[in-house]
Amino acid sequence: MVRFLTDVLSRDALRCINSIEGPTLGRSAALPRHRPFLQQSRRTLHHDHDIPTPAEPKLDGGASPQTSDPRWESFKKSFEFPKATALGNFRPGLDVTIHGFLGKRRDKGSALTFCHVQLGTQNVQVVSSWQEEGSLQHNAHQELKAIPAYSPVCVAGTLQETGKSDNVNAGKTWDLKLRSVQCLNPFPKDIIVSKDAVWPPKSRHLQLRFDPLLQDRLRLRALVAARLSKALRSQKFTQIETPVLFKSTPEGAREFLVPTRRQGYAYALPQSPQQYKQVLMAAGIPRYFQFAKCFRDEDHRADRQPEFTQLDLEMAFASGQHVMKVVERLMNSVFEMLHEDFVPTDFNGTIHPVRKGTSDEPKHRMDVAGNTTDKDTPDAVPGFQKAKPPYSRWSYDYAMSVTGSDKPDLRIQPPHASNIYRVEHLLSKDFVSMITRLEDPIVEACKFRLEGSPHDNGAFIRDFFDNLRNTPQKLGADSTPGVFIFDSSKPLQGLSALGHEGAEGLASIDEQYWQQCEDGDIIMIHARKNEPFRGGSTELGKIRKMIYDTAVEKGCLPKDHSFKFLWVHDFPLFSPTEDDPGQGGAAGFSSTHHPFTAPLTPEDLDLLKTDPLRARADHYDLVLNGVELGGGSRRIHVAEVQEYIMRDILKMTDQGVGQFAHLIEALRAGCPPHAGFAFGFDRLMAVICDVPSVKDVIAFPKSNKGEDLLVGSPTKTTPEQQKTYHLFQKS
Ligand code: ASP
């Protein structure tokens, strides 16, 4: 491993040496002169595909630098640069040194120039002026002007305080009267920085460098992680790391395998530390947590990554109720921090948490042109509220029946949207047969009240369905949605297709979650199979959430800035096997959560013997604004029951059950009752930061195809690797 690294480094060093312009750098006079690497490959970094890999320079003799090349010399000088003065020690009149990236210079004539230097959240304005040619100030001024914008610099000078924010805790802003400046690595000319530059994923380093909000999210991520760790430690949880090289077990998700040099053998990366954390309970650790990397080879979606982070926890001698309380306390602690230290601030529709009272505030920030971002001044929105427990609790069946989703967004509520209502008793068979071919279906309706006239709302909904046709979000074949706009100027108020009775019936419902119809109301009617709920949503549930999100995005509904937590519980213990591999048993169904989840009650345990699909699980999901933040369950802590469920209910093979032998052995050794939970930490951060994708809160995310476009992974295996790891070879 070390050898490999050294090889790479020396190749890069060679490239670097050969990229330096000027007289021969090689040890041997016979060394061919290479065109400098930076010139060889003029880069257009805004496109993903056209960054050529530099040709490997050939060294046909030893090389050692002989003459002074400017790049060589500046590299040499950059070995030594003075330490920066801590921001906390800044005082007016003090001589300090700062490190950072140089912004764009603003020259005011030949003897005065301004320029920001930024690093992380520190942003200082350098002021350079001179009176006498040849003076120290004049030399520093000339040096400053010779340094390309965006270069890393070390600047020394005298501090002058310029202002204070209104907030008493606010950070000061500083001017630095320039004394000297040292460029530590000039920013190349071929990377074109402009305000509207959109960097491709391959240039993630530039996305990060030039997107202060993205950087901010990473900082906030670290703060939230620290807050959660502290809260857990204060509740006597112990942080324990578990292995990443695990073994293949049919826990539920598709795994990634790691081949070994031992022919035919592989590790699997953990889809979660579930089994290890249960073994820890058997091992006598009362409370465990860790931030764990988890790996699942699933279809890629906006809120999914093949590699993601969980905040994972487990408690011995505990039930689901205990765990839910702990989780609520954790959320309370995070939202208390947000409430106290952050201001939600609107940046072009994204509500970003800005740290109070620091120069972190975006209005102090420099844009890529080196100006403070006084344009696009962010609007303040209502402050973060505390997430006071206890949170509402809905059973899976209730959530599915009133919202058509197992992760209801509680912001979708009257007067803007109704719950879902069963309406088959109000409608004629003729109408029902127009929207579905299903026999004896369940027919449901929901309603939206947007801020528009019947005409506007008609246009909105037509647009919505037109766009839906062009997205991958396809609707199922069970029913065509019946869509109506309530309009008192029309016969039967626009509902004539429902017939007289249907129209009257629908128009006169007036309940808490379905207020009496008004002009412009959009009514959606949809049919589904008459069978128990399964999976994450009904068709109507999906449409309801999509209409709400689209209406908010288009400004037809006000954006609700609140954070609405909800527990969804009492899930079915098993679900019919669909796309996921499940546990690979022959039962035709698999565990809804995972095979270690306990039945909810003794009655549910008994149902295993008669009607396992009706058994409910002690499984709970935490939902925030329609996003599943995490899930957990009480576990089966008795080995025989665990084995019975795997063997007799899920009908796993001996080999399948055998893969869990370590866990069954651990349970058998007097394992106490235990329960746990895992947060999808990336999702939590995405919701807090109001961004649509977890990619926006991960430093180096994978693309929708599971690739890391920055480093170019996965890579093709070489014949040598295939040989070493016995890949693609007949045994
Ligand atoms: N391991 C579970 C998951 O990844 C969480 C849990 O049950 O604690 O969803």
mmCIF file of N, CA, C and O in Angstrom, residues 282-343:
data_model
loop_
_atom_site.group_PDB
_atom_site.id
_atom_site.type_symbol
_atom_site.label_atom_id
_atom_site.label_comp_id
_atom_site.label_asym_id
_atom_site.label_seq_id
_atom_site.Cartn_x
_atom_site.Cartn_y
_atom_site.Cartn_z
ATOM 1 N N ALA A 282 -25.214 -7.865 23.475
ATOM 2 C CA ALA A 282 -24.969 -9.176 24.101
ATOM 3 C C ALA A 282 -23.653 -9.153 24.869
ATOM 4 O O ALA A 282 -23.473 -9.873 25.847
ATOM 5 N N ALA A 283 -22.748 -8.284 24.425
ATOM 6 C CA ALA A 283 -21.426 -8.207 25.046
ATOM 7 C C ALA A 283 -21.437 -7.374 26.323
ATOM 8 O O ALA A 283 -20.402 -7.210 26.964
ATOM 9 N N GLY A 284 -22.582 -6.805 26.661
ATOM 10 C CA GLY A 284 -22.670 -6.084 27.924
ATOM 11 C C GLY A 284 -22.390 -4.598 27.833
ATOM 12 O O GLY A 284 -22.163 -3.930 28.836
ATOM 13 N N ILE A 285 -22.391 -4.038 26.616
ATOM 14 C CA ILE A 285 -22.269 -2.573 26.475
ATOM 15 C C ILE A 285 -23.694 -2.019 26.575
ATOM 16 O O ILE A 285 -24.534 -2.356 25.751
ATOM 17 N N PRO A 286 -23.962 -1.179 27.583
ATOM 18 C CA PRO A 286 -25.368 -0.784 27.748
ATOM 19 C C PRO A 286 -25.887 0.167 26.664
ATOM 20 O O PRO A 286 -27.027 0.077 26.251
ATOM 21 N N ARG A 287 -25.053 1.096 26.214
ATOM 22 C CA ARG A 287 -25.534 2.084 25.230
ATOM 23 C C ARG A 287 -24.416 2.369 24.238
ATOM 24 O O ARG A 287 -23.323 2.775 24.645
ATOM 25 N N TYR A 288 -24.690 2.195 22.981
ATOM 26 C CA TYR A 288 -23.652 2.351 21.947
ATOM 27 C C TYR A 288 -24.092 3.404 20.939
ATOM 28 O O TYR A 288 -25.280 3.555 20.656
ATOM 29 N N PHE A 289 -23.148 4.132 20.373
ATOM 30 C CA PHE A 289 -23.439 4.935 19.170
ATOM 31 C C PHE A 289 -22.179 5.065 18.341
ATOM 32 O O PHE A 289 -21.058 4.853 18.816
ATOM 33 N N GLN A 290 -22.379 5.383 17.069
ATOM 34 C CA GLN A 290 -21.263 5.774 16.204
ATOM 35 C C GLN A 290 -21.824 6.443 14.956
ATOM 36 O O GLN A 290 -22.978 6.217 14.574
ATOM 37 N N PHE A 291 -20.986 7.278 14.340
ATOM 38 C CA PHE A 291 -21.287 7.764 12.991
ATOM 39 C C PHE A 291 -20.693 6.715 12.063
ATOM 40 O O PHE A 291 -19.469 6.543 12.023
ATOM 41 N N ALA A 292 -21.543 5.996 11.381
ATOM 42 C CA ALA A 292 -21.074 4.822 10.636
ATOM 43 C C ALA A 292 -21.269 5.025 9.141
ATOM 44 O O ALA A 292 -22.298 5.540 8.700
ATOM 45 N N LYS A 293 -20.255 4.626 8.390
ATOM 46 C CA LYS A 293 -20.406 4.591 6.930
ATOM 47 C C LYS A 293 -21.165 3.320 6.581
ATOM 48 O O LYS A 293 -20.810 2.237 7.057
ATOM 49 N N CYS A 294 -22.176 3.458 5.761
ATOM 50 C CA CYS A 294 -22.972 2.300 5.354
ATOM 51 C C CYS A 294 -22.955 2.222 3.837
ATOM 52 O O CYS A 294 -22.840 3.249 3.158
ATOM 53 N N PHE A 295 -23.092 1.020 3.324
ATOM 54 C CA PHE A 295 -22.943 0.814 1.880
ATOM 55 C C PHE A 295 -24.099 -0.040 1.375
ATOM 56 O O PHE A 295 -24.317 -1.145 1.897
ATOM 57 N N ARG A 296 -24.829 0.464 0.411
ATOM 58 C CA ARG A 296 -25.921 -0.331 -0.172
ATOM 59 C C ARG A 296 -25.902 -0.165 -1.678
ATOM 60 O O ARG A 296 -25.869 0.966 -2.179
ATOM 61 N N ASP A 297 -25.942 -1.271 -2.348
ATOM 62 C CA ASP A 297 -25.893 -1.234 -3.806
ATOM 63 C C ASP A 297 -27.326 -1.134 -4.330
ATOM 64 O O ASP A 297 -27.880 -2.095 -4.839
ATOM 65 N N GLU A 298 -27.912 0.068 -4.151
ATOM 66 C CA GLU A 298 -29.316 0.249 -4.513
ATOM 67 C C GLU A 298 -29.404 1.124 -5.745
ATOM 68 O O GLU A 298 -28.429 1.724 -6.161
ATOM 69 N N ASP A 299 -30.645 1.220 -6.270
ATOM 70 C CA ASP A 299 -30.847 2.174 -7.364
ATOM 71 C C ASP A 299 -30.580 3.558 -6.814
ATOM 72 O O ASP A 299 -30.930 3.857 -5.682
ATOM 73 N N HIS A 300 -29.949 4.371 -7.648
ATOM 74 C CA HIS A 300 -29.556 5.687 -7.151
ATOM 75 C C HIS A 300 -30.698 6.677 -7.321
ATOM 76 O O HIS A 300 -31.314 6.737 -8.350
ATOM 77 N N ARG A 301 -30.982 7.401 -6.266
ATOM 78 C CA ARG A 301 -32.001 8.442 -6.326
ATOM 79 C C ARG A 301 -31.457 9.670 -5.630
ATOM 80 O O ARG A 301 -30.421 9.618 -4.991
ATOM 81 N N ALA A 302 -32.240 10.769 -5.746
ATOM 82 C CA ALA A 302 -31.751 12.043 -5.194
ATOM 83 C C ALA A 302 -31.380 11.898 -3.722
ATOM 84 O O ALA A 302 -30.415 12.476 -3.263
ATOM 85 N N ASP A 303 -32.162 11.140 -2.967
ATOM 86 C CA ASP A 303 -31.879 11.086 -1.529
ATOM 87 C C ASP A 303 -31.101 9.828 -1.162
ATOM 88 O O ASP A 303 -31.082 9.419 -0.020
ATOM 89 N N ARG A 304 -30.491 9.180 -2.147
ATOM 90 C CA ARG A 304 -29.739 7.957 -1.863
ATOM 91 C C ARG A 304 -28.342 8.039 -2.432
ATOM 92 O O ARG A 304 -28.129 8.591 -3.494
ATOM 93 N N GLN A 305 -27.416 7.444 -1.718
ATOM 94 C CA GLN A 305 -26.039 7.330 -2.178
ATOM 95 C C GLN A 305 -25.612 5.898 -1.892
ATOM 96 O O GLN A 305 -26.044 5.317 -0.886
ATOM 97 N N PRO A 306 -24.752 5.312 -2.701
ATOM 98 C CA PRO A 306 -24.311 3.949 -2.405
ATOM 99 C C PRO A 306 -23.531 3.883 -1.091
ATOM 100 O O PRO A 306 -23.444 2.850 -0.450
ATOM 101 N N GLU A 307 -22.981 5.028 -0.714
ATOM 102 C CA GLU A 307 -22.196 5.113 0.520
ATOM 103 C C GLU A 307 -22.758 6.295 1.288
ATOM 104 O O GLU A 307 -22.815 7.390 0.751
ATOM 105 N N PHE A 308 -23.206 6.083 2.489
ATOM 106 C CA PHE A 308 -23.821 7.180 3.238
ATOM 107 C C PHE A 308 -23.487 7.051 4.725
ATOM 108 O O PHE A 308 -22.906 6.055 5.148
ATOM 109 N N THR A 309 -23.874 8.077 5.477
ATOM 110 C CA THR A 309 -23.508 8.095 6.901
ATOM 111 C C THR A 309 -24.746 7.963 7.772
ATOM 112 O O THR A 309 -25.736 8.657 7.546
ATOM 113 N N GLN A 310 -24.657 7.054 8.717
ATOM 114 C CA GLN A 310 -25.732 6.923 9.706
ATOM 115 C C GLN A 310 -25.211 7.348 11.069
ATOM 116 O O GLN A 310 -24.047 7.089 11.388
ATOM 117 N N LEU A 311 -26.079 7.979 11.846
ATOM 118 C CA LEU A 311 -25.788 8.064 13.279
ATOM 119 C C LEU A 311 -26.539 6.890 13.880
ATOM 120 O O LEU A 311 -27.769 6.869 13.910
ATOM 121 N N ASP A 312 -25.786 5.900 14.305
ATOM 122 C CA ASP A 312 -26.353 4.618 14.678
ATOM 123 C C ASP A 312 -26.323 4.483 16.199
ATOM 124 O O ASP A 312 -25.326 4.854 16.827
ATOM 125 N N LEU A 313 -27.397 3.990 16.804
ATOM 126 C CA LEU A 313 -27.377 3.823 18.259
ATOM 127 C C LEU A 313 -28.171 2.597 18.686
ATOM 128 O O LEU A 313 -29.039 2.132 17.952
ATOM 129 N N GLU A 314 -27.860 2.109 19.849
ATOM 130 C CA GLU A 314 -28.535 0.923 20.383
ATOM 131 C C GLU A 314 -28.522 0.989 21.901
ATOM 132 O O GLU A 314 -27.555 1.492 22.488
ATOM 133 N N MET A 315 -29.609 0.511 22.521
ATOM 134 C CA MET A 315 -29.712 0.549 23.986
ATOM 135 C C MET A 315 -30.137 -0.814 24.520
ATOM 136 O O MET A 315 -31.122 -1.391 24.032
ATOM 137 N N ALA A 316 -29.402 -1.297 25.524
ATOM 138 C CA ALA A 316 -29.777 -2.564 26.156
ATOM 139 C C ALA A 316 -30.825 -2.308 27.239
ATOM 140 O O ALA A 316 -30.946 -1.186 27.742
ATOM 141 N N PHE A 317 -31.565 -3.342 27.593
ATOM 142 C CA PHE A 317 -32.636 -3.243 28.594
ATOM 143 C C PHE A 317 -33.575 -2.099 28.228
ATOM 144 O O PHE A 317 -33.955 -1.295 29.076
ATOM 145 N N ALA A 318 -33.872 -1.983 26.959
ATOM 146 C CA ALA A 318 -34.697 -0.855 26.517
ATOM 147 C C ALA A 318 -35.745 -1.344 25.532
ATOM 148 O O ALA A 318 -35.560 -2.349 24.854
ATOM 149 N N SER A 319 -36.839 -0.585 25.473
ATOM 150 C CA SER A 319 -37.886 -0.880 24.490
ATOM 151 C C SER A 319 -37.841 0.219 23.419
ATOM 152 O O SER A 319 -37.103 1.200 23.544
ATOM 153 N N GLY A 320 -38.674 0.067 22.417
ATOM 154 C CA GLY A 320 -38.787 1.085 21.378
ATOM 155 C C GLY A 320 -39.142 2.449 21.975
ATOM 156 O O GLY A 320 -38.653 3.478 21.530
ATOM 157 N N GLN A 321 -40.001 2.431 23.021
ATOM 158 C CA GLN A 321 -40.436 3.697 23.637
ATOM 159 C C GLN A 321 -39.239 4.468 24.207
ATOM 160 O O GLN A 321 -39.142 5.679 24.048
ATOM 161 N N HIS A 322 -38.326 3.724 24.853
ATOM 162 C CA HIS A 322 -37.135 4.385 25.418
ATOM 163 C C HIS A 322 -36.318 5.023 24.305
ATOM 164 O O HIS A 322 -35.855 6.158 24.418
ATOM 165 N N VAL A 323 -36.143 4.258 23.233
ATOM 166 C CA VAL A 323 -35.303 4.747 22.136
ATOM 167 C C VAL A 323 -35.930 5.996 21.507
ATOM 168 O O VAL A 323 -35.236 6.984 21.238
ATOM 169 N N MET A 324 -37.242 5.960 21.325
ATOM 170 C CA MET A 324 -37.898 7.114 20.693
ATOM 171 C C MET A 324 -37.693 8.375 21.538
ATOM 172 O O MET A 324 -37.487 9.464 21.016
ATOM 173 N N LYS A 325 -37.730 8.192 22.856
ATOM 174 C CA LYS A 325 -37.515 9.357 23.748
ATOM 175 C C LYS A 325 -36.101 9.906 23.566
ATOM 176 O O LYS A 325 -35.901 11.127 23.508
ATOM 177 N N VAL A 326 -35.124 8.996 23.501
ATOM 178 C CA VAL A 326 -33.731 9.443 23.328
ATOM 179 C C VAL A 326 -33.592 10.189 21.998
ATOM 180 O O VAL A 326 -32.978 11.267 21.923
ATOM 181 N N VAL A 327 -34.191 9.640 20.957
ATOM 182 C CA VAL A 327 -34.085 10.262 19.627
ATOM 183 C C VAL A 327 -34.717 11.659 19.652
ATOM 184 O O VAL A 327 -34.173 12.617 19.093
ATOM 185 N N GLU A 328 -35.843 11.780 20.329
ATOM 186 C CA GLU A 328 -36.492 13.100 20.422
ATOM 187 C C GLU A 328 -35.580 14.088 21.150
ATOM 188 O O GLU A 328 -35.456 15.248 20.752
ATOM 189 N N ARG A 329 -34.915 13.609 22.199
ATOM 190 C CA ARG A 329 -33.999 14.497 22.930
ATOM 191 C C ARG A 329 -32.853 14.951 22.027
ATOM 192 O O ARG A 329 -32.415 16.097 22.085
ATOM 193 N N LEU A 330 -32.396 14.036 21.192
ATOM 194 C CA LEU A 330 -31.295 14.394 20.277
ATOM 195 C C LEU A 330 -31.740 15.480 19.307
ATOM 196 O O LEU A 330 -31.033 16.468 19.080
ATOM 197 N N MET A 331 -32.929 15.288 18.741
ATOM 198 C CA MET A 331 -33.414 16.297 17.794
ATOM 199 C C MET A 331 -33.631 17.634 18.488
ATOM 200 O O MET A 331 -33.351 18.702 17.946
ATOM 201 N N ASN A 332 -34.131 17.548 19.708
ATOM 202 C CA ASN A 332 -34.361 18.760 20.480
ATOM 203 C C ASN A 332 -33.048 19.515 20.658
ATOM 204 O O ASN A 332 -32.983 20.743 20.502
ATOM 205 N N SER A 333 -31.994 18.758 20.931
ATOM 206 C CA SER A 333 -30.708 19.390 21.176
ATOM 207 C C SER A 333 -30.168 20.056 19.903
ATOM 208 O O SER A 333 -29.652 21.182 19.937
ATOM 209 N N VAL A 334 -30.333 19.389 18.760
ATOM 210 C CA VAL A 334 -29.860 19.977 17.501
ATOM 211 C C VAL A 334 -30.664 21.235 17.162
ATOM 212 O O VAL A 334 -30.101 22.278 16.799
ATOM 213 N N PHE A 335 -31.982 21.150 17.328
ATOM 214 C CA PHE A 335 -32.797 22.309 16.953
ATOM 215 C C PHE A 335 -32.661 23.449 17.960
ATOM 216 O O PHE A 335 -32.862 24.613 17.613
ATOM 217 N N GLU A 336 -32.278 23.117 19.175
ATOM 218 C CA GLU A 336 -31.982 24.173 20.148
ATOM 219 C C GLU A 336 -30.745 24.943 19.672
ATOM 220 O O GLU A 336 -30.714 26.168 19.704
ATOM 221 N N MET A 337 -29.762 24.194 19.206
ATOM 222 C CA MET A 337 -28.551 24.852 18.693
ATOM 223 C C MET A 337 -28.908 25.729 17.482
ATOM 224 O O MET A 337 -28.466 26.876 17.383
ATOM 225 N N LEU A 338 -29.724 25.191 16.585
ATOM 226 C CA LEU A 338 -30.096 25.980 15.402
ATOM 227 C C LEU A 338 -30.862 27.231 15.826
ATOM 228 O O LEU A 338 -30.633 28.326 15.314
ATOM 229 N N HIS A 339 -31.769 27.035 16.786
ATOM 230 C CA HIS A 339 -32.589 28.147 17.271
ATOM 231 C C HIS A 339 -31.707 29.242 17.876
ATOM 232 O O HIS A 339 -31.908 30.425 17.629
ATOM 233 N N GLU A 340 -30.709 28.806 18.656
ATOM 234 C CA GLU A 340 -29.893 29.790 19.359
ATOM 235 C C GLU A 340 -28.811 30.416 18.489
ATOM 236 O O GLU A 340 -28.535 31.604 18.597
ATOM 237 N N ASP A 341 -28.224 29.622 17.627
ATOM 238 C CA ASP A 341 -27.010 30.097 16.945
ATOM 239 C C ASP A 341 -27.156 30.380 15.459
ATOM 240 O O ASP A 341 -26.196 30.833 14.833
ATOM 241 N N PHE A 342 -28.300 30.057 14.864
ATOM 242 C CA PHE A 342 -28.403 30.192 13.410
ATOM 243 C C PHE A 342 -29.650 30.963 12.995
ATOM 244 O O PHE A 342 -30.675 30.892 13.655
ATOM 245 N N VAL A 343 -29.518 31.682 11.887
ATOM 246 C CA VAL A 343 -30.646 32.414 11.324
ATOM 247 C C VAL A 343 -30.967 31.773 9.979
ATOM 248 O O VAL A 343 -30.128 31.773 9.079
#
